[in-house]
Amino acid sequence: MDAKVGEGRTSSAASAVYKPRKSTARLSVGFILAKRFTLCAFANFVDVLRLAADEGDRSRPIMCNWNVLSDTMSAIPSSSGVSVQPNERLGDPTKFDYLVVVGGVMDDLTGLGSAYVSYLTRAAAAGVPLIGLCTGGFLLHKAGLMKGYRCCVSWFHHADFLEQFDGLDPVSDQIFIDDGDRLTCSGGASSAHLAAYLVERHVGRAQASKSLHIMIIDDALRPEKPQPGVSMDISTRDPMVMRALLLMQQNIDTPLSVAELAKRMGHSKRQLERHFRSALGASPQAAFLQIRLSFARHLIETTDKLVAAIAVECGFCDSSHLSRMFRQRFDMTPQEVRRQAQQSASIGQAQAA
């Protein structure tokens, strides 16, 4: 294998041709489940494999096979309380095409046990691609196996990642990332899309599409598809604009210039502005201001925070600056909106009583 010295990774070309195992299945996957792992991310991934592995939904592991690995064979509890029983001990990692680490809730990300770290390290040295689902990328990083790689994280965990993990740049404006022999995924429904992406690569497009359709999921999304992010009053189908809007949401307290936004996305400032004009009929600056003001209104209506604190949280110079822009946008002051929200809440409580 052609290793990139000093970067801790193998080339995409090398991982693409790696097939040392002897299984007759076209795609073989081993799962390592973290304590209180995310059941949804795991189940979505497995069901795509299951549905692609045989005709219809008969579930016979013919074209795909999968195993839950363990060093102790004890049942592993998920974050929802449902436990999964492993069916194979840690052994030869090269029997699998991919090893998938399914992460759990942030409070329990203490790291994988030494047996798992050793196993994954041997797998990486042998060129077996590693996958991090949900917070699984965090665990791979803790194990020292993400140096030089990009890591996809959920927009919901973006701030947690920056706070807890130095030396790794999280990407939270895509549903998953294929970075050669490291693949990471934001979790949830995107796990199904990552699994379908691999099924298409190893088994065929028809099998990948069949799996998603049976699961009542639209056609497979490519890795660059933006994550949905938090709700806002701006809607568009333009992927470039959607990614930019998500980055704006993640940087509300420290607004980015259009030039910086374009640079982070790998596009020119002019190209980004052209897409915004076409998709929204507005400039990126105007859209960013709308996002910040909408979030400020949400905080004013749903929290008791001081207007000055909300101004800082939403990237405004001070409460006067926020109030001025707020009134231009909503034709009301922040104080008037808060009083109105409190009155509506009181009426609702009285009617419920």
PDB file of N, CA and C in Angstrom, residues 199-295:
ATOM      1  N   VAL A 199     -22.750   0.149  -0.693  1.00  0.00           N
ATOM      2  CA  VAL A 199     -23.410  -0.933  -1.424  1.00  0.00           C
ATOM      3  C   VAL A 199     -23.307  -0.684  -2.926  1.00  0.00           C
ATOM      4  N   GLU A 200     -23.535   0.559  -3.339  1.00  0.00           N
ATOM      5  CA  GLU A 200     -23.415   0.882  -4.760  1.00  0.00           C
ATOM      6  C   GLU A 200     -21.999   0.601  -5.257  1.00  0.00           C
ATOM      7  N   ARG A 201     -21.008   0.920  -4.453  1.00  0.00           N
ATOM      8  CA  ARG A 201     -19.608   0.717  -4.845  1.00  0.00           C
ATOM      9  C   ARG A 201     -19.257  -0.755  -4.984  1.00  0.00           C
ATOM     10  N   HIS A 202     -19.735  -1.596  -4.055  1.00  0.00           N
ATOM     11  CA  HIS A 202     -19.299  -2.993  -4.013  1.00  0.00           C
ATOM     12  C   HIS A 202     -20.300  -3.979  -4.611  1.00  0.00           C
ATOM     13  N   VAL A 203     -21.588  -3.652  -4.548  1.00  0.00           N
ATOM     14  CA  VAL A 203     -22.612  -4.594  -4.991  1.00  0.00           C
ATOM     15  C   VAL A 203     -23.316  -4.116  -6.254  1.00  0.00           C
ATOM     16  N   GLY A 204     -23.720  -2.845  -6.276  1.00  0.00           N
ATOM     17  CA  GLY A 204     -24.381  -2.310  -7.461  1.00  0.00           C
ATOM     18  C   GLY A 204     -25.384  -1.231  -7.121  1.00  0.00           C
ATOM     19  N   ARG A 205     -25.630  -0.355  -8.083  1.00  0.00           N
ATOM     20  CA  ARG A 205     -26.559   0.747  -7.851  1.00  0.00           C
ATOM     21  C   ARG A 205     -27.976   0.248  -7.625  1.00  0.00           C
ATOM     22  N   ALA A 206     -28.389  -0.787  -8.351  1.00  0.00           N
ATOM     23  CA  ALA A 206     -29.755  -1.290  -8.213  1.00  0.00           C
ATOM     24  C   ALA A 206     -30.019  -1.765  -6.791  1.00  0.00           C
ATOM     25  N   GLN A 207     -29.066  -2.477  -6.203  1.00  0.00           N
ATOM     26  CA  GLN A 207     -29.239  -2.975  -4.835  1.00  0.00           C
ATOM     27  C   GLN A 207     -29.276  -1.831  -3.827  1.00  0.00           C
ATOM     28  N   ALA A 208     -28.454  -0.802  -4.058  1.00  0.00           N
ATOM     29  CA  ALA A 208     -28.460   0.355  -3.154  1.00  0.00           C
ATOM     30  C   ALA A 208     -29.808   1.067  -3.209  1.00  0.00           C
ATOM     31  N   SER A 209     -30.314   1.291  -4.417  1.00  0.00           N
ATOM     32  CA  SER A 209     -31.604   1.970  -4.581  1.00  0.00           C
ATOM     33  C   SER A 209     -32.735   1.144  -3.994  1.00  0.00           C
ATOM     34  N   LYS A 210     -32.685  -0.168  -4.215  1.00  0.00           N
ATOM     35  CA  LYS A 210     -33.730  -1.040  -3.681  1.00  0.00           C
ATOM     36  C   LYS A 210     -33.810  -0.928  -2.160  1.00  0.00           C
ATOM     37  N   SER A 211     -32.658  -0.954  -1.513  1.00  0.00           N
ATOM     38  CA  SER A 211     -32.638  -0.870  -0.050  1.00  0.00           C
ATOM     39  C   SER A 211     -33.308   0.400   0.444  1.00  0.00           C
ATOM     40  N   LEU A 212     -32.924   1.529  -0.138  1.00  0.00           N
ATOM     41  CA  LEU A 212     -33.481   2.808   0.309  1.00  0.00           C
ATOM     42  C   LEU A 212     -34.969   2.902   0.016  1.00  0.00           C
ATOM     43  N   HIS A 213     -35.380   2.405  -1.136  1.00  0.00           N
ATOM     44  CA  HIS A 213     -36.807   2.488  -1.486  1.00  0.00           C
ATOM     45  C   HIS A 213     -37.654   1.644  -0.539  1.00  0.00           C
ATOM     46  N   ILE A 214     -37.171   0.449  -0.165  1.00  0.00           N
ATOM     47  CA  ILE A 214     -37.917  -0.370   0.781  1.00  0.00           C
ATOM     48  C   ILE A 214     -38.007   0.326   2.135  1.00  0.00           C
ATOM     49  N   MET A 215     -36.967   1.081   2.486  1.00  0.00           N
ATOM     50  CA  MET A 215     -36.961   1.813   3.756  1.00  0.00           C
ATOM     51  C   MET A 215     -37.711   3.143   3.652  1.00  0.00           C
ATOM     52  N   ILE A 216     -38.336   3.367   2.500  1.00  0.00           N
ATOM     53  CA  ILE A 216     -39.094   4.592   2.211  1.00  0.00           C
ATOM     54  C   ILE A 216     -38.200   5.819   2.367  1.00  0.00           C
ATOM     55  N   ILE A 217     -37.009   5.719   1.783  1.00  0.00           N
ATOM     56  CA  ILE A 217     -36.059   6.830   1.726  1.00  0.00           C
ATOM     57  C   ILE A 217     -35.835   7.164   0.267  1.00  0.00           C
ATOM     58  N   ASP A 218     -35.774   8.442  -0.061  1.00  0.00           N
ATOM     59  CA  ASP A 218     -35.536   8.857  -1.437  1.00  0.00           C
ATOM     60  C   ASP A 218     -34.189   8.326  -1.923  1.00  0.00           C
ATOM     61  N   ASP A 219     -33.941   8.508  -3.202  1.00  0.00           N
ATOM     62  CA  ASP A 219     -32.698   8.015  -3.789  1.00  0.00           C
ATOM     63  C   ASP A 219     -31.478   8.455  -2.988  1.00  0.00           C
ATOM     64  N   ALA A 220     -30.429   7.661  -3.081  1.00  0.00           N
ATOM     65  CA  ALA A 220     -29.211   7.885  -2.305  1.00  0.00           C
ATOM     66  C   ALA A 220     -28.666   9.293  -2.495  1.00  0.00           C
ATOM     67  N   LEU A 221     -28.255   9.891  -1.384  1.00  0.00           N
ATOM     68  CA  LEU A 221     -27.637  11.214  -1.414  1.00  0.00           C
ATOM     69  C   LEU A 221     -26.131  11.068  -1.458  1.00  0.00           C
ATOM     70  N   ARG A 222     -25.474  11.938  -2.183  1.00  0.00           N
ATOM     71  CA  ARG A 222     -24.022  11.914  -2.274  1.00  0.00           C
ATOM     72  C   ARG A 222     -23.421  12.551  -1.018  1.00  0.00           C
ATOM     73  N   PRO A 223     -22.136  12.315  -0.767  1.00  0.00           N
ATOM     74  CA  PRO A 223     -21.537  12.818   0.474  1.00  0.00           C
ATOM     75  C   PRO A 223     -21.593  14.326   0.637  1.00  0.00           C
ATOM     76  N   GLU A 224     -21.554  15.077  -0.474  1.00  0.00           N
ATOM     77  CA  GLU A 224     -21.531  16.534  -0.366  1.00  0.00           C
ATOM     78  C   GLU A 224     -22.893  17.139  -0.065  1.00  0.00           C
ATOM     79  N   LYS A 225     -23.945  16.312   0.017  1.00  0.00           N
ATOM     80  CA  LYS A 225     -25.277  16.815   0.340  1.00  0.00           C
ATOM     81  C   LYS A 225     -25.251  17.492   1.706  1.00  0.00           C
ATOM     82  N   PRO A 226     -25.756  18.722   1.827  1.00  0.00           N
ATOM     83  CA  PRO A 226     -25.698  19.416   3.118  1.00  0.00           C
ATOM     84  C   PRO A 226     -26.564  18.759   4.176  1.00  0.00           C
ATOM     85  N   GLN A 227     -26.139  18.856   5.435  1.00  0.00           N
ATOM     86  CA  GLN A 227     -26.978  18.447   6.546  1.00  0.00           C
ATOM     87  C   GLN A 227     -28.134  19.429   6.664  1.00  0.00           C
ATOM     88  N   PRO A 228     -29.275  18.985   7.198  1.00  0.00           N
ATOM     89  CA  PRO A 228     -30.429  19.876   7.279  1.00  0.00           C
ATOM     90  C   PRO A 228     -30.269  21.032   8.242  1.00  0.00           C
ATOM     91  N   GLY A 229     -29.525  20.858   9.330  1.00  0.00           N
ATOM     92  CA  GLY A 229     -29.332  21.959  10.266  1.00  0.00           C
ATOM     93  C   GLY A 229     -30.588  22.298  11.051  1.00  0.00           C
ATOM     94  N   VAL A 230     -30.528  23.390  11.783  1.00  0.00           N
ATOM     95  CA  VAL A 230     -31.682  23.828  12.559  1.00  0.00           C
ATOM     96  C   VAL A 230     -32.649  24.545  11.644  1.00  0.00           C
ATOM     97  N   SER A 231     -33.920  24.595  12.036  1.00  0.00           N
ATOM     98  CA  SER A 231     -34.922  25.193  11.162  1.00  0.00           C
ATOM     99  C   SER A 231     -34.724  26.695  11.070  1.00  0.00           C
ATOM    100  N   MET A 232     -35.066  27.226   9.903  1.00  0.00           N
ATOM    101  CA  MET A 232     -34.989  28.662   9.708  1.00  0.00           C
ATOM    102  C   MET A 232     -35.984  29.046   8.630  1.00  0.00           C
ATOM    103  N   ASP A 233     -36.160  30.351   8.451  1.00  0.00           N
ATOM    104  CA  ASP A 233     -37.185  30.839   7.536  1.00  0.00           C
ATOM    105  C   ASP A 233     -36.696  30.955   6.102  1.00  0.00           C
ATOM    106  N   ILE A 234     -35.560  30.363   5.790  1.00  0.00           N
ATOM    107  CA  ILE A 234     -35.009  30.431   4.439  1.00  0.00           C
ATOM    108  C   ILE A 234     -35.004  29.031   3.857  1.00  0.00           C
ATOM    109  N   SER A 235     -35.561  28.882   2.665  1.00  0.00           N
ATOM    110  CA  SER A 235     -35.646  27.575   2.039  1.00  0.00           C
ATOM    111  C   SER A 235     -35.063  27.629   0.637  1.00  0.00           C
ATOM    112  N   THR A 236     -34.252  26.630   0.308  1.00  0.00           N
ATOM    113  CA  THR A 236     -33.663  26.547  -1.025  1.00  0.00           C
ATOM    114  C   THR A 236     -33.256  25.113  -1.303  1.00  0.00           C
ATOM    115  N   ARG A 237     -33.168  24.762  -2.576  1.00  0.00           N
ATOM    116  CA  ARG A 237     -32.704  23.444  -2.989  1.00  0.00           C
ATOM    117  C   ARG A 237     -31.281  23.510  -3.530  1.00  0.00           C
ATOM    118  N   ASP A 238     -30.702  24.702  -3.580  1.00  0.00           N
ATOM    119  CA  ASP A 238     -29.349  24.860  -4.104  1.00  0.00           C
ATOM    120  C   ASP A 238     -28.352  24.331  -3.070  1.00  0.00           C
ATOM    121  N   PRO A 239     -27.613  23.245  -3.371  1.00  0.00           N
ATOM    122  CA  PRO A 239     -26.692  22.668  -2.378  1.00  0.00           C
ATOM    123  C   PRO A 239     -25.639  23.650  -1.881  1.00  0.00           C
ATOM    124  N   MET A 240     -25.102  24.502  -2.772  1.00  0.00           N
ATOM    125  CA  MET A 240     -24.081  25.448  -2.350  1.00  0.00           C
ATOM    126  C   MET A 240     -24.655  26.446  -1.351  1.00  0.00           C
ATOM    127  N   VAL A 241     -25.854  26.925  -1.624  1.00  0.00           N
ATOM    128  CA  VAL A 241     -26.492  27.889  -0.729  1.00  0.00           C
ATOM    129  C   VAL A 241     -26.863  27.221   0.590  1.00  0.00           C
ATOM    130  N   MET A 242     -27.339  25.990   0.531  1.00  0.00           N
ATOM    131  CA  MET A 242     -27.687  25.266   1.756  1.00  0.00           C
ATOM    132  C   MET A 242     -26.465  25.085   2.652  1.00  0.00           C
ATOM    133  N   ARG A 243     -25.331  24.727   2.053  1.00  0.00           N
ATOM    134  CA  ARG A 243     -24.105  24.564   2.843  1.00  0.00           C
ATOM    135  C   ARG A 243     -23.680  25.892   3.458  1.00  0.00           C
ATOM    136  N   ALA A 244     -23.793  26.958   2.681  1.00  0.00           N
ATOM    137  CA  ALA A 244     -23.409  28.277   3.188  1.00  0.00           C
ATOM    138  C   ALA A 244     -24.317  28.692   4.345  1.00  0.00           C
ATOM    139  N   LEU A 245     -25.620  28.422   4.231  1.00  0.00           N
ATOM    140  CA  LEU A 245     -26.558  28.773   5.289  1.00  0.00           C
ATOM    141  C   LEU A 245     -26.244  27.994   6.567  1.00  0.00           C
ATOM    142  N   LEU A 246     -25.860  26.737   6.412  1.00  0.00           N
ATOM    143  CA  LEU A 246     -25.505  25.940   7.579  1.00  0.00           C
ATOM    144  C   LEU A 246     -24.266  26.495   8.266  1.00  0.00           C
ATOM    145  N   LEU A 247     -23.262  26.887   7.482  1.00  0.00           N
ATOM    146  CA  LEU A 247     -22.062  27.493   8.064  1.00  0.00           C
ATOM    147  C   LEU A 247     -22.403  28.795   8.777  1.00  0.00           C
ATOM    148  N   MET A 248     -23.335  29.535   8.214  1.00  0.00           N
ATOM    149  CA  MET A 248     -23.777  30.767   8.868  1.00  0.00           C
ATOM    150  C   MET A 248     -24.385  30.451  10.230  1.00  0.00           C
ATOM    151  N   GLN A 249     -25.234  29.424  10.274  1.00  0.00           N
ATOM    152  CA  GLN A 249     -25.861  29.039  11.542  1.00  0.00           C
ATOM    153  C   GLN A 249     -24.823  28.680  12.590  1.00  0.00           C
ATOM    154  N   GLN A 250     -23.763  28.014  12.155  1.00  0.00           N
ATOM    155  CA  GLN A 250     -22.734  27.558  13.086  1.00  0.00           C
ATOM    156  C   GLN A 250     -21.819  28.682  13.546  1.00  0.00           C
ATOM    157  N   ASN A 251     -21.928  29.836  12.905  1.00  0.00           N
ATOM    158  CA  ASN A 251     -21.060  30.964  13.258  1.00  0.00           C
ATOM    159  C   ASN A 251     -21.868  32.222  13.535  1.00  0.00           C
ATOM    160  N   ILE A 252     -23.054  32.042  14.120  1.00  0.00           N
ATOM    161  CA  ILE A 252     -23.930  33.176  14.394  1.00  0.00           C
ATOM    162  C   ILE A 252     -23.271  34.194  15.318  1.00  0.00           C
ATOM    163  N   ASP A 253     -22.531  33.715  16.313  1.00  0.00           N
ATOM    164  CA  ASP A 253     -21.955  34.643  17.285  1.00  0.00           C
ATOM    165  C   ASP A 253     -20.728  35.376  16.751  1.00  0.00           C
ATOM    166  N   THR A 254     -20.098  34.836  15.711  1.00  0.00           N
ATOM    167  CA  THR A 254     -18.930  35.492  15.093  1.00  0.00           C
ATOM    168  C   THR A 254     -19.126  35.490  13.582  1.00  0.00           C
ATOM    169  N   PRO A 255     -19.961  36.370  13.070  1.00  0.00           N
ATOM    170  CA  PRO A 255     -20.317  36.363  11.648  1.00  0.00           C
ATOM    171  C   PRO A 255     -19.102  36.352  10.722  1.00  0.00           C
ATOM    172  N   LEU A 256     -19.187  35.502   9.704  1.00  0.00           N
ATOM    173  CA  LEU A 256     -18.128  35.389   8.705  1.00  0.00           C
ATOM    174  C   LEU A 256     -18.378  36.357   7.560  1.00  0.00           C
ATOM    175  N   SER A 257     -17.310  36.869   6.988  1.00  0.00           N
ATOM    176  CA  SER A 257     -17.446  37.664   5.777  1.00  0.00           C
ATOM    177  C   SER A 257     -17.784  36.729   4.617  1.00  0.00           C
ATOM    178  N   VAL A 258     -18.317  37.273   3.544  1.00  0.00           N
ATOM    179  CA  VAL A 258     -18.651  36.454   2.381  1.00  0.00           C
ATOM    180  C   VAL A 258     -17.390  35.814   1.815  1.00  0.00           C
ATOM    181  N   ALA A 259     -16.289  36.551   1.838  1.00  0.00           N
ATOM    182  CA  ALA A 259     -15.021  36.023   1.325  1.00  0.00           C
ATOM    183  C   ALA A 259     -14.562  34.817   2.147  1.00  0.00           C
ATOM    184  N   GLU A 260     -14.665  34.916   3.480  1.00  0.00           N
ATOM    185  CA  GLU A 260     -14.257  33.815   4.345  1.00  0.00           C
ATOM    186  C   GLU A 260     -15.188  32.618   4.161  1.00  0.00           C
ATOM    187  N   LEU A 261     -16.476  32.892   4.026  1.00  0.00           N
ATOM    188  CA  LEU A 261     -17.466  31.835   3.819  1.00  0.00           C
ATOM    189  C   LEU A 261     -17.154  31.071   2.532  1.00  0.00           C
ATOM    190  N   ALA A 262     -16.892  31.818   1.463  1.00  0.00           N
ATOM    191  CA  ALA A 262     -16.580  31.195   0.178  1.00  0.00           C
ATOM    192  C   ALA A 262     -15.293  30.380   0.261  1.00  0.00           C
ATOM    193  N   LYS A 263     -14.309  30.904   0.965  1.00  0.00           N
ATOM    194  CA  LYS A 263     -13.025  30.207   1.102  1.00  0.00           C
ATOM    195  C   LYS A 263     -13.206  28.875   1.821  1.00  0.00           C
ATOM    196  N   ARG A 264     -13.995  28.865   2.890  1.00  0.00           N
ATOM    197  CA  ARG A 264     -14.227  27.630   3.640  1.00  0.00           C
ATOM    198  C   ARG A 264     -14.925  26.577   2.788  1.00  0.00           C
ATOM    199  N   MET A 265     -15.730  27.029   1.843  1.00  0.00           N
ATOM    200  CA  MET A 265     -16.480  26.107   1.001  1.00  0.00           C
ATOM    201  C   MET A 265     -15.727  25.711  -0.262  1.00  0.00           C
ATOM    202  N   GLY A 266     -14.590  26.362  -0.525  1.00  0.00           N
ATOM    203  CA  GLY A 266     -13.827  26.048  -1.718  1.00  0.00           C
ATOM    204  C   GLY A 266     -14.371  26.670  -2.983  1.00  0.00           C
ATOM    205  N   HIS A 267     -15.084  27.800  -2.832  1.00  0.00           N
ATOM    206  CA  HIS A 267     -15.643  28.510  -3.987  1.00  0.00           C
ATOM    207  C   HIS A 267     -15.159  29.956  -3.968  1.00  0.00           C
ATOM    208  N   SER A 268     -15.401  30.660  -5.060  1.00  0.00           N
ATOM    209  CA  SER A 268     -15.051  32.073  -5.104  1.00  0.00           C
ATOM    210  C   SER A 268     -16.186  32.897  -4.513  1.00  0.00           C
ATOM    211  N   LYS A 269     -15.857  34.089  -4.032  1.00  0.00           N
ATOM    212  CA  LYS A 269     -16.853  35.002  -3.472  1.00  0.00           C
ATOM    213  C   LYS A 269     -17.917  35.331  -4.524  1.00  0.00           C
ATOM    214  N   ARG A 270     -17.473  35.574  -5.736  1.00  0.00           N
ATOM    215  CA  ARG A 270     -18.405  35.930  -6.805  1.00  0.00           C
ATOM    216  C   ARG A 270     -19.361  34.784  -7.119  1.00  0.00           C
ATOM    217  N   GLN A 271     -18.828  33.557  -7.120  1.00  0.00           N
ATOM    218  CA  GLN A 271     -19.657  32.392  -7.409  1.00  0.00           C
ATOM    219  C   GLN A 271     -20.721  32.203  -6.327  1.00  0.00           C
ATOM    220  N   LEU A 272     -20.318  32.381  -5.066  1.00  0.00           N
ATOM    221  CA  LEU A 272     -21.267  32.226  -3.963  1.00  0.00           C
ATOM    222  C   LEU A 272     -22.358  33.289  -4.042  1.00  0.00           C
ATOM    223  N   GLU A 273     -21.980  34.516  -4.319  1.00  0.00           N
ATOM    224  CA  GLU A 273     -22.967  35.593  -4.423  1.00  0.00           C
ATOM    225  C   GLU A 273     -23.939  35.339  -5.562  1.00  0.00           C
ATOM    226  N   ARG A 274     -23.433  34.804  -6.666  1.00  0.00           N
ATOM    227  CA  ARG A 274     -24.298  34.517  -7.815  1.00  0.00           C
ATOM    228  C   ARG A 274     -25.334  33.449  -7.464  1.00  0.00           C
ATOM    229  N   HIS A 275     -24.923  32.424  -6.736  1.00  0.00           N
ATOM    230  CA  HIS A 275     -25.854  31.370  -6.332  1.00  0.00           C
ATOM    231  C   HIS A 275     -26.909  31.901  -5.371  1.00  0.00           C
ATOM    232  N   PHE A 276     -26.523  32.765  -4.452  1.00  0.00           N
ATOM    233  CA  PHE A 276     -27.494  33.349  -3.513  1.00  0.00           C
ATOM    234  C   PHE A 276     -28.517  34.198  -4.249  1.00  0.00           C
ATOM    235  N   ARG A 277     -28.056  34.996  -5.202  1.00  0.00           N
ATOM    236  CA  ARG A 277     -28.974  35.839  -5.960  1.00  0.00           C
ATOM    237  C   ARG A 277     -29.974  34.983  -6.733  1.00  0.00           C
ATOM    238  N   SER A 278     -29.464  33.908  -7.327  1.00  0.00           N
ATOM    239  CA  SER A 278     -30.327  33.041  -8.125  1.00  0.00           C
ATOM    240  C   SER A 278     -31.308  32.261  -7.265  1.00  0.00           C
ATOM    241  N   ALA A 279     -30.848  31.737  -6.123  1.00  0.00           N
ATOM    242  CA  ALA A 279     -31.687  30.876  -5.282  1.00  0.00           C
ATOM    243  C   ALA A 279     -32.622  31.649  -4.356  1.00  0.00           C
ATOM    244  N   LEU A 280     -32.134  32.777  -3.824  1.00  0.00           N
ATOM    245  CA  LEU A 280     -32.899  33.496  -2.800  1.00  0.00           C
ATOM    246  C   LEU A 280     -33.280  34.918  -3.182  1.00  0.00           C
ATOM    247  N   GLY A 281     -32.656  35.418  -4.265  1.00  0.00           N
ATOM    248  CA  GLY A 281     -32.915  36.813  -4.622  1.00  0.00           C
ATOM    249  C   GLY A 281     -32.349  37.769  -3.607  1.00  0.00           C
ATOM    250  N   ALA A 282     -31.326  37.338  -2.891  1.00  0.00           N
ATOM    251  CA  ALA A 282     -30.713  38.173  -1.851  1.00  0.00           C
ATOM    252  C   ALA A 282     -29.219  37.877  -1.797  1.00  0.00           C
ATOM    253  N   SER A 283     -28.478  38.771  -1.176  1.00  0.00           N
ATOM    254  CA  SER A 283     -27.047  38.583  -1.019  1.00  0.00           C
ATOM    255  C   SER A 283     -26.772  37.666   0.166  1.00  0.00           C
ATOM    256  N   PRO A 284     -25.584  37.069   0.247  1.00  0.00           N
ATOM    257  CA  PRO A 284     -25.231  36.277   1.432  1.00  0.00           C
ATOM    258  C   PRO A 284     -25.298  37.106   2.712  1.00  0.00           C
ATOM    259  N   GLN A 285     -24.883  38.385   2.639  1.00  0.00           N
ATOM    260  CA  GLN A 285     -24.925  39.241   3.832  1.00  0.00           C
ATOM    261  C   GLN A 285     -26.350  39.398   4.341  1.00  0.00           C
ATOM    262  N   ALA A 286     -27.299  39.609   3.397  1.00  0.00           N
ATOM    263  CA  ALA A 286     -28.698  39.784   3.788  1.00  0.00           C
ATOM    264  C   ALA A 286     -29.263  38.505   4.404  1.00  0.00           C
ATOM    265  N   ALA A 287     -28.894  37.354   3.836  1.00  0.00           N
ATOM    266  CA  ALA A 287     -29.367  36.082   4.366  1.00  0.00           C
ATOM    267  C   ALA A 287     -28.795  35.836   5.761  1.00  0.00           C
ATOM    268  N   PHE A 288     -27.525  36.171   5.949  1.00  0.00           N
ATOM    269  CA  PHE A 288     -26.877  35.988   7.249  1.00  0.00           C
ATOM    270  C   PHE A 288     -27.553  36.858   8.308  1.00  0.00           C
ATOM    271  N   LEU A 289     -27.860  38.083   7.960  1.00  0.00           N
ATOM    272  CA  LEU A 289     -28.533  38.981   8.896  1.00  0.00           C
ATOM    273  C   LEU A 289     -29.910  38.430   9.257  1.00  0.00           C
ATOM    274  N   GLN A 290     -30.616  37.896   8.271  1.00  0.00           N
ATOM    275  CA  GLN A 290     -31.937  37.334   8.536  1.00  0.00           C
ATOM    276  C   GLN A 290     -31.846  36.144   9.491  1.00  0.00           C
ATOM    277  N   ILE A 291     -30.851  35.303   9.306  1.00  0.00           N
ATOM    278  CA  ILE A 291     -30.660  34.150  10.197  1.00  0.00           C
ATOM    279  C   ILE A 291     -30.385  34.617  11.619  1.00  0.00           C
ATOM    280  N   ARG A 292     -29.524  35.602  11.768  1.00  0.00           N
ATOM    281  CA  ARG A 292     -29.163  36.093  13.099  1.00  0.00           C
ATOM    282  C   ARG A 292     -30.350  36.751  13.791  1.00  0.00           C
ATOM    283  N   LEU A 293     -31.125  37.508  13.035  1.00  0.00           N
ATOM    284  CA  LEU A 293     -32.294  38.162  13.627  1.00  0.00           C
ATOM    285  C   LEU A 293     -33.381  37.149  13.976  1.00  0.00           C
ATOM    286  N   SER A 294     -33.559  36.123  13.142  1.00  0.00           N
ATOM    287  CA  SER A 294     -34.555  35.089  13.437  1.00  0.00           C
ATOM    288  C   SER A 294     -34.175  34.330  14.698  1.00  0.00           C
ATOM    289  N   PHE A 295     -32.879  34.049  14.842  1.00  0.00           N
ATOM    290  CA  PHE A 295     -32.421  33.350  16.043  1.00  0.00           C
ATOM    291  C   PHE A 295     -32.561  34.239  17.267  1.00  0.00           C
TER     292      PHE A 295
END
